[in-house]
mmCIF file of C-alpha atoms in Angstrom:
data_model
loop_
_atom_site.group_PDB
_atom_site.id
_atom_site.type_symbol
_atom_site.label_atom_id
_atom_site.label_comp_id
_atom_site.label_asym_id
_atom_site.label_seq_id
_atom_site.Cartn_x
_atom_site.Cartn_y
_atom_site.Cartn_z
ATOM 1 C CA MET A 1 166.566 84.988 124.142
ATOM 2 C CA LYS A 2 166.001 86.475 126.921
ATOM 3 C CA SER A 3 166.309 89.944 126.019
ATOM 4 C CA ARG A 4 163.929 89.692 123.123
ATOM 5 C CA LYS A 5 161.170 88.042 125.548
ATOM 6 C CA LEU A 6 161.786 91.207 127.887
ATOM 7 C CA LYS A 7 160.907 93.259 125.341
ATOM 8 C CA HIS A 8 158.023 91.591 124.080
ATOM 9 C CA THR A 9 156.810 91.840 127.683
ATOM 10 C CA ARG A 10 157.334 95.057 127.847
ATOM 11 C CA ARG A 11 155.847 95.869 124.588
ATOM 12 C CA ARG A 12 152.540 94.516 125.933
ATOM 13 C CA ALA A 13 152.758 96.156 128.725
ATOM 14 C CA THR A 14 152.684 99.161 127.368
ATOM 15 C CA ILE A 15 149.929 98.573 124.984
ATOM 16 C CA LEU A 16 147.557 97.465 128.195
ATOM 17 C CA THR A 17 148.518 100.637 129.597
ATOM 18 C CA ALA A 18 147.968 102.988 126.703
ATOM 19 C CA ALA A 19 144.320 100.838 126.336
ATOM 20 C CA ALA A 20 143.361 101.337 130.076
ATOM 21 C CA ALA A 21 144.331 105.494 129.764
ATOM 22 C CA SER A 22 142.163 105.486 126.582
ATOM 23 C CA ALA A 23 139.123 103.786 128.046
ATOM 24 C CA VAL A 24 139.338 106.555 131.165
ATOM 25 C CA ALA A 25 139.162 109.063 128.188
ATOM 26 C CA GLY A 26 136.007 107.452 126.548
ATOM 27 C CA ILE A 27 138.243 106.026 123.757
ATOM 28 C CA THR A 28 138.223 102.521 122.275
ATOM 29 C CA LEU A 29 141.550 102.036 120.978
ATOM 30 C CA LEU A 30 141.469 99.460 118.127
ATOM 31 C CA PRO A 31 143.597 96.808 116.943
ATOM 32 C CA ASN A 32 145.280 97.917 113.652
ATOM 33 C CA TRP A 33 143.566 95.219 111.408
ATOM 34 C CA ASN A 34 139.898 97.271 112.421
ATOM 35 C CA ALA A 35 141.164 100.316 112.233
ATOM 36 C CA GLY A 36 140.012 101.186 108.721
ATOM 37 C CA ALA A 37 136.329 99.886 109.192
ATOM 38 C CA SER A 38 133.661 102.200 107.951
ATOM 39 C CA THR A 39 131.389 103.781 110.845
ATOM 40 C CA THR A 40 127.684 105.494 110.609
ATOM 41 C CA VAL A 41 127.107 108.942 110.259
ATOM 42 C CA GLU A 42 124.195 110.368 112.241
ATOM 43 C CA PRO A 43 121.930 112.586 109.783
ATOM 44 C CA GLN A 44 121.970 115.910 110.056
ATOM 45 C CA VAL A 45 118.805 117.789 109.091
ATOM 46 C CA ASP A 46 119.751 121.302 109.411
ATOM 47 C CA ALA A 47 118.825 124.302 107.278
ATOM 48 C CA LYS A 48 121.117 123.599 104.578
ATOM 49 C CA THR A 49 119.594 120.027 104.537
ATOM 50 C CA LYS A 50 115.939 121.488 104.237
ATOM 51 C CA ALA A 51 117.113 123.838 101.450
ATOM 52 C CA ALA A 52 118.607 120.616 99.804
ATOM 53 C CA PHE A 53 115.332 118.836 100.061
ATOM 54 C CA GLN A 54 113.263 122.170 98.655
ATOM 55 C CA SER A 55 115.410 122.281 96.022
ATOM 56 C CA LEU A 56 115.236 118.256 94.864
ATOM 57 C CA ALA A 57 111.574 118.745 95.278
ATOM 58 C CA ASP A 58 111.681 121.996 93.187
ATOM 59 C CA ALA A 59 113.270 120.141 90.374
ATOM 60 C CA VAL A 60 111.248 117.134 90.227
ATOM 61 C CA PHE A 61 108.117 119.161 89.777
ATOM 62 C CA THR A 62 109.709 121.666 87.206
ATOM 63 C CA ASP A 63 110.792 118.597 85.311
ATOM 64 C CA ARG A 64 106.931 117.494 85.536
ATOM 65 C CA THR A 65 105.986 120.707 84.245
ATOM 66 C CA ASN A 66 108.572 121.263 81.372
ATOM 67 C CA ALA A 67 107.336 117.817 79.775
ATOM 68 C CA LEU A 68 104.351 119.491 78.900
ATOM 69 C CA VAL A 69 105.618 122.722 77.365
ATOM 70 C CA ASP A 70 106.682 122.956 74.064
ATOM 71 C CA ARG A 71 109.945 124.279 74.354
ATOM 72 C CA PRO A 72 111.202 124.141 77.852
ATOM 73 C CA ARG A 73 113.493 126.807 78.994
ATOM 74 C CA HIS A 74 115.473 124.154 80.930
ATOM 75 C CA GLY A 75 116.280 122.137 77.783
ATOM 76 C CA GLY A 76 118.504 118.907 76.903
ATOM 77 C CA GLU A 77 118.060 115.454 77.656
ATOM 78 C CA GLU A 78 119.469 115.550 81.373
ATOM 79 C CA THR A 79 116.448 116.673 83.657
ATOM 80 C CA ILE A 80 117.048 118.663 86.413
ATOM 81 C CA ALA A 81 116.556 116.988 89.219
ATOM 82 C CA GLU A 82 119.754 115.032 87.876
ATOM 83 C CA GLY A 83 121.640 118.409 88.177
ATOM 84 C CA VAL A 84 120.984 119.083 91.913
ATOM 85 C CA SER A 85 123.828 119.671 94.026
ATOM 86 C CA GLY A 86 124.311 118.345 97.458
ATOM 87 C CA LYS A 87 124.112 115.083 99.490
ATOM 88 C CA VAL A 88 120.176 114.509 98.315
ATOM 89 C CA GLU A 89 119.172 112.852 95.388
ATOM 90 C CA LEU A 90 116.492 110.474 93.769
ATOM 91 C CA SER A 91 116.356 106.439 94.586
ATOM 92 C CA SER A 92 116.755 104.528 91.601
ATOM 93 C CA GLY A 93 113.125 103.375 91.964
ATOM 94 C CA ILE A 94 112.410 106.947 92.300
ATOM 95 C CA ASP A 95 114.277 108.047 89.219
ATOM 96 C CA ARG A 96 112.446 105.399 87.028
ATOM 97 C CA THR A 97 109.086 106.365 88.176
ATOM 98 C CA GLU A 98 109.950 110.066 87.255
ATOM 99 C CA ASN A 99 111.448 108.943 84.030
ATOM 100 C CA THR A 100 107.906 107.235 83.323
ATOM 101 C CA ALA A 101 105.906 110.074 84.411
ATOM 102 C CA ARG A 102 107.350 112.434 82.408
ATOM 103 C CA LYS A 103 107.111 110.311 79.164
ATOM 104 C CA GLN A 104 103.214 109.665 80.261
ATOM 105 C CA LEU A 105 103.238 114.134 80.356
ATOM 106 C CA GLY A 106 104.847 113.910 76.790
ATOM 107 C CA ASP A 107 102.131 111.797 75.758
ATOM 108 C CA ARG A 108 99.517 114.141 77.407
ATOM 109 C CA LYS A 109 101.160 116.958 75.682
ATOM 110 C CA ASN A 110 101.210 115.299 72.124
ATOM 111 C CA ARG A 111 97.242 114.748 72.632
ATOM 112 C CA LEU A 112 96.427 118.170 73.548
ATOM 113 C CA ALA A 113 98.427 119.428 70.690
ATOM 114 C CA ARG A 114 96.508 117.155 68.553
ATOM 115 C CA ASP A 115 93.325 118.880 70.135
ATOM 116 C CA GLY A 116 94.771 122.314 69.145
ATOM 117 C CA GLU A 117 96.129 123.257 72.922
ATOM 118 C CA ARG A 118 99.923 123.531 73.285
ATOM 119 C CA TYR A 119 101.679 125.623 75.917
ATOM 120 C CA SER A 120 104.876 127.804 75.039
ATOM 121 C CA ALA A 121 106.278 128.596 78.620
ATOM 122 C CA GLY A 122 105.922 126.902 82.571
ATOM 123 C CA SER A 123 107.288 127.855 85.685
ATOM 124 C CA THR A 124 107.143 126.159 88.687
ATOM 125 C CA GLU A 125 107.752 127.343 92.379
ATOM 126 C CA VAL A 126 108.085 124.663 95.601
ATOM 127 C CA THR A 127 107.916 125.774 99.133
ATOM 128 C CA LEU A 128 108.782 123.894 102.298
ATOM 129 C CA ASP A 129 105.914 123.277 104.651
ATOM 130 C CA ARG A 130 106.944 120.896 107.035
ATOM 131 C CA THR A 131 109.780 118.547 107.827
ATOM 132 C CA GLU A 132 109.403 115.406 110.239
ATOM 133 C CA VAL A 133 112.618 113.473 111.021
ATOM 134 C CA LYS A 134 112.445 109.945 112.845
ATOM 135 C CA GLY A 135 115.862 108.346 113.000
ATOM 136 C CA ARG A 136 117.004 108.207 109.506
ATOM 137 C CA THR A 137 113.854 108.862 107.431
ATOM 138 C CA ALA A 138 112.847 112.411 106.742
ATOM 139 C CA VAL A 139 109.015 112.883 105.749
ATOM 140 C CA VAL A 140 109.107 116.638 103.913
ATOM 141 C CA ARG A 141 105.570 118.225 102.949
ATOM 142 C CA VAL A 142 105.856 120.878 100.186
ATOM 143 C CA THR A 143 103.455 123.087 98.013
ATOM 144 C CA GLU A 144 103.663 123.733 94.183
ATOM 145 C CA ASN A 145 102.800 126.217 92.393
ATOM 146 C CA SER A 146 103.046 125.723 88.980
ATOM 147 C CA THR A 147 101.612 128.283 85.797
ATOM 148 C CA LEU A 148 101.616 127.466 82.564
ATOM 149 C CA THR A 149 101.185 129.911 79.378
ATOM 150 C CA TYR A 150 99.270 128.829 76.663
ATOM 151 C CA ALA A 151 100.292 128.921 73.330
ATOM 152 C CA LYS A 152 98.331 131.086 70.797
ATOM 153 C CA VAL A 153 96.965 128.546 68.379
ATOM 154 C CA THR A 154 93.572 130.229 67.793
ATOM 155 C CA GLY A 155 94.997 133.593 69.234
ATOM 156 C CA ARG A 156 92.086 133.535 71.418
ATOM 157 C CA GLU A 157 93.130 131.487 74.044
ATOM 158 C CA PRO A 158 93.626 132.945 77.913
ATOM 159 C CA GLY A 159 97.012 133.829 79.088
ATOM 160 C CA THR A 160 97.620 131.569 81.434
ATOM 161 C CA THR A 161 96.790 128.229 83.493
ATOM 162 C CA GLY A 162 97.574 127.715 86.888
ATOM 163 C CA PHE A 163 97.300 125.014 89.693
ATOM 164 C CA GLN A 164 98.753 124.886 92.951
ATOM 165 C CA ALA A 165 99.285 121.571 94.676
ATOM 166 C CA HIS A 166 100.678 119.925 97.838
ATOM 167 C CA HIS A 167 103.190 116.770 97.765
ATOM 168 C CA GLU A 168 104.886 114.523 100.480
ATOM 169 C CA LEU A 169 108.254 113.396 99.925
ATOM 170 C CA THR A 170 109.911 110.765 102.073
ATOM 171 C CA PHE A 171 113.789 110.741 102.366
ATOM 172 C CA GLU A 172 115.863 107.939 103.695
ATOM 173 C CA ALA A 173 119.549 108.480 104.722
ATOM 174 C CA ASP A 174 122.599 106.059 103.903
ATOM 175 C CA LYS A 175 125.288 105.100 106.294
ATOM 176 C CA ASN A 176 127.296 108.605 105.005
ATOM 177 C CA GLY A 177 124.716 110.805 105.858
ATOM 178 C CA SER A 178 123.136 111.570 102.352
ATOM 179 C CA TRP A 179 119.499 111.777 101.754
ATOM 180 C CA LYS A 180 117.425 109.584 98.785
ATOM 181 C CA VAL A 181 114.021 110.538 97.778
ATOM 182 C CA THR A 182 112.197 107.008 98.448
ATOM 183 C CA LYS A 183 108.683 108.137 97.981
ATOM 184 C CA ILE A 184 106.505 111.025 96.445
ATOM 185 C CA ARG A 185 102.862 111.198 97.004
ATOM 186 C CA GLU A 186 100.076 113.605 96.770
ATOM 187 C CA ALA A 187 99.043 114.858 99.738
ATOM 188 C CA ALA A 188 95.544 116.865 99.216
ATOM 189 C CA ASP A 189 92.077 116.208 97.911
ATOM 190 C CA GLY A 190 91.554 115.763 94.087
ATOM 191 C CA TYR A 191 94.787 115.278 92.376
ATOM 192 C CA LEU A 192 93.588 117.343 89.139
ATOM 193 C CA ALA A 193 96.774 119.256 88.605
ATOM 194 C CA VAL A 194 97.586 118.967 84.238
ATOM 195 C CA ASN A 195 101.116 117.527 85.563
ATOM 196 C CA GLN A 196 99.698 115.085 87.870
ATOM 197 C CA LEU A 197 98.971 111.079 86.951
ATOM 198 C CA THR A 198 97.631 110.036 89.983
ATOM 199 C CA GLN A 199 94.299 108.735 89.435
ATOM 200 C CA PRO A 200 91.660 111.404 91.135
ATOM 201 C CA LYS A 201 89.740 110.538 94.314
ATOM 202 C CA THR A 202 86.470 109.298 93.735
ATOM 203 C CA ILE A 203 83.192 109.353 95.936
ATOM 204 C CA THR A 204 82.044 105.847 96.415
ATOM 205 C CA ALA A 205 78.322 105.085 95.361
ATOM 206 C CA ALA A 206 75.509 104.285 97.837
ATOM 207 C CA ALA A 207 73.864 100.617 97.461
ATOM 208 C CA LYS A 208 71.542 100.870 94.840
ATOM 209 C CA THR A 209 67.967 101.594 95.781
ATOM 210 C CA THR A 210 64.787 103.469 94.848
ATOM 211 C CA THR A 211 64.949 107.208 95.467
ATOM 212 C CA THR A 212 63.345 110.301 94.653
ATOM 213 C CA THR A 213 66.388 112.573 93.925
ATOM 214 C CA PRO A 214 66.837 113.672 90.395
ATOM 215 C CA ALA A 215 69.309 112.023 88.338
ATOM 216 C CA ALA A 216 71.459 114.131 85.874
ATOM 217 C CA PRO A 217 71.473 113.125 82.094
ATOM 218 C CA ARG A 218 74.828 112.580 81.155
ATOM 219 C CA SER A 219 76.410 115.375 78.764
ATOM 220 C CA ALA A 220 78.563 114.494 75.604
ATOM 221 C CA ILE A 221 82.268 115.531 75.259
ATOM 222 C CA THR A 222 82.458 115.930 71.496
ATOM 223 C CA LYS A 223 83.926 118.809 70.091
ATOM 224 C CA ARG A 224 81.789 121.550 67.866
ATOM 225 C CA PRO A 225 78.238 120.719 69.288
ATOM 226 C CA PRO A 226 75.003 122.652 68.230
ATOM 227 C CA ALA A 227 75.397 126.097 69.762
ATOM 228 C CA ALA A 228 73.516 126.847 72.748
ATOM 229 C CA PRO A 229 73.957 130.835 73.220
ATOM 230 C CA LYS A 230 73.699 131.971 77.000
ATOM 231 C CA ASN A 231 72.777 135.827 77.802
ATOM 232 C CA LEU A 232 75.134 136.971 80.113
ATOM 233 C CA THR A 233 73.956 140.204 80.886
ATOM 234 C CA GLY A 234 70.609 141.558 82.117
ATOM 235 C CA GLY A 235 69.364 138.620 83.507
ATOM 236 C CA GLU A 236 68.268 137.440 87.133
ATOM 237 C CA TYR A 237 72.256 136.519 87.603
ATOM 238 C CA ASP A 238 75.353 137.886 87.474
ATOM 239 C CA TYR A 239 78.019 135.687 85.446
ATOM 240 C CA GLN A 240 81.057 137.582 85.341
ATOM 241 C CA ALA A 241 80.851 138.158 89.232
ATOM 242 C CA MET A 242 80.803 134.472 89.624
ATOM 243 C CA ALA A 243 83.542 134.142 87.380
ATOM 244 C CA ALA A 244 85.525 137.144 89.342
ATOM 245 C CA TYR A 245 84.916 135.750 92.714
ATOM 246 C CA ALA A 246 86.234 132.302 91.656
ATOM 247 C CA GLU A 247 89.470 133.428 89.523
ATOM 248 C CA LYS A 248 89.721 136.029 92.989
ATOM 249 C CA HIS A 249 89.719 133.176 95.143
ATOM 250 C CA TRP A 250 91.017 129.744 93.415
ATOM 251 C CA THR A 251 94.271 130.102 95.896
ATOM 252 C CA ASN A 252 93.237 132.626 97.951
ATOM 253 C CA TYR A 253 90.249 131.100 99.872
ATOM 254 C CA ASN A 254 87.814 133.634 101.602
ATOM 255 C CA PRO A 255 87.969 133.337 105.657
ATOM 256 C CA ALA A 256 84.159 133.802 105.699
ATOM 257 C CA TYR A 257 83.646 129.873 104.782
ATOM 258 C CA PRO A 258 85.000 127.050 106.107
ATOM 259 C CA ASN A 259 87.731 125.162 104.023
ATOM 260 C CA PHE A 260 87.087 121.460 103.902
ATOM 261 C CA ASN A 261 90.054 120.340 101.948
ATOM 262 C CA GLY A 262 91.640 117.150 103.673
ATOM 263 C CA ALA A 263 87.714 116.254 105.009
ATOM 264 C CA GLY A 264 87.469 113.368 102.833
ATOM 265 C CA ALA A 265 86.614 112.639 99.053
ATOM 266 C CA GLY A 266 85.524 115.808 97.124
ATOM 267 C CA GLY A 267 87.432 118.000 99.578
ATOM 268 C CA ASP A 268 86.456 121.993 99.228
ATOM 269 C CA CYS A 269 85.360 121.637 95.324
ATOM 270 C CA THR A 270 81.631 122.212 95.367
ATOM 271 C CA ASN A 271 81.688 124.413 98.671
ATOM 272 C CA PHE A 272 83.649 126.884 96.301
ATOM 273 C CA VAL A 273 81.646 126.530 93.383
ATOM 274 C CA SER A 274 78.268 127.375 95.661
ATOM 275 C CA GLN A 275 80.615 130.562 97.009
ATOM 276 C CA SER A 276 80.987 131.793 93.376
ATOM 277 C CA LEU A 277 77.070 130.981 92.709
ATOM 278 C CA LYS A 278 76.018 132.930 95.901
ATOM 279 C CA ALA A 279 78.699 135.584 94.654
ATOM 280 C CA GLY A 280 76.794 135.993 91.479
ATOM 281 C CA GLY A 281 73.145 136.131 93.235
ATOM 282 C CA TRP A 282 72.113 132.227 94.174
ATOM 283 C CA LYS A 283 70.007 132.957 97.224
ATOM 284 C CA HIS A 284 69.757 131.321 100.448
ATOM 285 C CA VAL A 285 67.178 128.545 101.027
ATOM 286 C CA PRO A 286 67.461 128.073 104.757
ATOM 287 C CA GLY A 287 66.105 124.897 106.429
ATOM 288 C CA TYR A 288 67.587 121.478 107.780
ATOM 289 C CA VAL A 289 71.043 120.820 106.115
ATOM 290 C CA TYR A 290 70.537 117.044 105.630
ATOM 291 C CA ASP A 291 67.500 117.998 103.075
ATOM 292 C CA TYR A 292 68.722 118.625 99.465
ATOM 293 C CA THR A 293 65.771 121.036 98.699
ATOM 294 C CA ARG A 294 67.566 123.534 100.911
ATOM 295 C CA TRP A 295 70.856 125.566 100.151
ATOM 296 C CA PHE A 296 72.818 127.912 102.075
ATOM 297 C CA GLY A 297 76.168 128.373 103.472
ATOM 298 C CA THR A 298 77.793 130.515 106.038
ATOM 299 C CA THR A 299 80.957 130.754 108.410
ATOM 300 C CA ASP A 300 79.342 128.556 110.920
ATOM 301 C CA ILE A 301 76.804 126.135 108.884
ATOM 302 C CA GLN A 302 76.077 124.578 105.343
ATOM 303 C CA SER A 303 73.805 122.747 104.181
ATOM 304 C CA HIS A 304 74.765 119.359 102.383
ATOM 305 C CA SER A 305 74.046 120.630 98.958
ATOM 306 C CA PHE A 306 76.191 123.869 99.588
ATOM 307 C CA VAL A 307 79.132 121.524 100.144
ATOM 308 C CA GLY A 308 78.274 117.949 98.653
ATOM 309 C CA VAL A 309 78.926 116.900 94.956
ATOM 310 C CA ASN A 310 75.904 115.193 94.736
ATOM 311 C CA GLU A 311 73.684 116.986 97.026
ATOM 312 C CA TRP A 312 74.292 120.021 95.015
ATOM 313 C CA SER A 313 73.442 118.363 91.872
ATOM 314 C CA TRP A 314 69.819 117.327 93.312
ATOM 315 C CA PHE A 315 69.268 120.752 94.777
ATOM 316 C CA ALA A 316 70.429 122.183 91.245
ATOM 317 C CA GLN A 317 67.604 120.264 89.546
ATOM 318 C CA ASN A 318 65.190 120.343 92.035
ATOM 319 C CA SER A 319 64.938 124.045 92.808
ATOM 320 C CA LYS A 320 64.830 124.628 88.326
ATOM 321 C CA ARG A 321 67.907 127.277 89.087
ATOM 322 C CA THR A 322 70.029 124.848 86.152
ATOM 323 C CA THR A 323 69.102 123.324 83.162
ATOM 324 C CA SER A 324 71.343 120.482 81.795
ATOM 325 C CA LEU A 325 73.059 120.708 78.543
ATOM 326 C CA ALA A 326 73.491 118.028 75.775
ATOM 327 C CA ASN A 327 77.299 118.723 75.620
ATOM 328 C CA VAL A 328 80.001 120.172 77.813
ATOM 329 C CA TYR A 329 81.432 122.238 75.061
ATOM 330 C CA GLN A 330 78.078 124.056 75.190
ATOM 331 C CA MET A 331 79.130 125.305 78.586
ATOM 332 C CA ASP A 332 79.834 129.142 79.370
ATOM 333 C CA VAL A 333 80.676 131.545 81.891
ATOM 334 C CA GLY A 334 79.012 130.686 85.286
ATOM 335 C CA ASP A 335 77.792 127.125 84.206
ATOM 336 C CA VAL A 336 78.711 123.945 86.432
ATOM 337 C CA LEU A 337 80.584 120.869 85.219
ATOM 338 C CA GLN A 338 80.996 117.842 87.499
ATOM 339 C CA ILE A 339 82.835 114.366 86.825
ATOM 340 C CA ASP A 340 81.678 110.907 87.778
ATOM 341 C CA PHE A 341 85.567 109.607 87.531
ATOM 342 C CA ASP A 342 84.912 105.714 87.528
ATOM 343 C CA GLU A 343 81.529 106.083 86.257
ATOM 344 C CA ASP A 344 79.632 104.672 89.409
ATOM 345 C CA GLY A 345 76.643 107.056 89.303
ATOM 346 C CA ALA A 346 77.960 108.948 92.179
ATOM 347 C CA LYS A 347 79.657 112.408 90.952
ATOM 348 C CA ASP A 348 82.918 113.078 92.340
ATOM 349 C CA HIS A 349 84.368 116.553 91.600
ATOM 350 C CA THR A 350 82.677 120.013 90.816
ATOM 351 C CA MET A 351 83.946 123.095 88.841
ATOM 352 C CA ILE A 352 82.670 126.306 87.220
ATOM 353 C CA VAL A 353 83.494 128.074 84.098
ATOM 354 C CA THR A 354 85.329 131.318 84.651
ATOM 355 C CA SER A 355 86.183 131.751 80.661
ATOM 356 C CA ARG A 356 85.358 130.914 77.312
ATOM 357 C CA ARG A 357 87.583 131.411 74.224
ATOM 358 C CA ASN A 358 86.634 129.849 70.460
ATOM 359 C CA GLY A 359 84.277 127.453 71.540
ATOM 360 C CA VAL A 360 86.114 126.214 74.571
ATOM 361 C CA PRO A 361 85.067 126.527 78.351
ATOM 362 C CA TYR A 362 88.261 127.285 80.843
ATOM 363 C CA LEU A 363 87.172 126.298 84.372
ATOM 364 C CA THR A 364 88.266 127.071 88.168
ATOM 365 C CA TYR A 365 88.038 124.554 90.750
ATOM 366 C CA HIS A 366 89.267 123.805 94.384
ATOM 367 C CA SER A 367 91.049 120.590 95.221
ATOM 368 C CA THR A 368 93.066 120.618 93.636
ATOM 369 C CA ASN A 369 93.351 124.596 93.228
ATOM 370 C CA THR A 370 93.099 125.676 89.613
ATOM 371 C CA LEU A 371 92.725 128.332 87.444
ATOM 372 C CA ARG A 372 91.416 128.300 84.052
ATOM 373 C CA ARG A 373 92.124 124.957 83.211
ATOM 374 C CA SER A 374 90.614 124.021 79.544
ATOM 375 C CA LEU A 375 87.914 121.589 79.474
ATOM 376 C CA THR A 376 90.019 119.891 76.345
ATOM 377 C CA SER A 377 92.810 119.160 79.079
ATOM 378 C CA ILE A 378 90.123 118.026 81.165
ATOM 379 C CA ILE A 379 89.021 115.790 79.066
ATOM 380 C CA SER A 380 92.270 114.717 77.506
ATOM 381 C CA SER A 381 93.547 113.527 81.123
ATOM 382 C CA TYR A 382 90.227 112.067 81.865
ATOM 383 C CA PRO A 383 88.481 110.542 78.688
ATOM 384 C CA ASN A 384 86.523 107.635 80.081
ATOM 385 C CA ALA A 385 84.854 109.598 82.776
ATOM 386 C CA ALA A 386 80.787 110.501 82.457
ATOM 387 C CA TYR A 387 80.531 114.568 82.730
ATOM 388 C CA TYR A 388 77.369 116.296 83.453
ATOM 389 C CA ALA A 389 77.329 120.189 82.200
ATOM 390 C CA TYR A 390 74.636 122.572 84.064
ATOM 391 C CA ARG A 391 73.271 125.704 82.670
ATOM 392 C CA THR A 392 73.105 128.136 85.831
#
């Protein structure tokens, strides 16, 4: 018995001695029953992780674009996002949200097909703009550049339409250091890309008061209206120059003017259209910036009518530089379209026609940067909005 007790005592002493030595070395000696417990892995956001963030974002927005295409290059039931490798993936909630989004975009594709518009191909590229990490959360800003090729339904469609959108993805790290997307939101003004389902931002209507500002009549959106031919050559304005300017600067912003994206509802859309009109011959009307009967825009100063949606409408009508069209499908190159998305009386967005094919106007605009989106597509996305068409 004594020998056993001595042995036990020596064993206990040995453990205590080892524990003390481990403590000195900065190591905690754990009893055997705790040796298999899991530990939390601190997340690492190195270049490889950032590349994985970008790859997953690219897959998400490519899947959205593919939902609009007749025969996407990456066919099959599995989405591209499901096949992304690495320690990044969609959370179950975001996966369900994206499934719903793709179904809604598929419905949009079917509506467009019934209206005579289809896309035969699509491509999306996503670039990583910024990554901010706080603890186990990473907020990633990306820019999406997408192109859709018009299928030749009538044979006279433009070649492609394109758009550029900005997004913010939130990633959360689990205890093993893997990242899951828990939130995706649009990170710019407008929300007017063809593969976006977020409702567009609107401008709040002022309280109804007696006003002397001109009120533009609402335009019908039915197809095949009576003809309203426009003389595109030999007049006071160069409409092709307007279109050329817009198609040159739809993503390549002109540094001679300020960029109003991020400055509130409406963004840079009216500023961009005013620049295009100016390129085609509209002259400045100098004066006080708040006076809607004045119109001017330079690097340093702009009238409210140059950059504001409703103020532009008031100037355009008061100056007689435009006339209202009864139907939006009567628009031609250089004409302007405005939309009131929530029909509250305040116009929210301004676009310019840069092409007309087979009776369909194609519009180019900022907020969201977009090239030659068909009027058919816009109405299909916002069928309940109020539309205002201006002959310039």
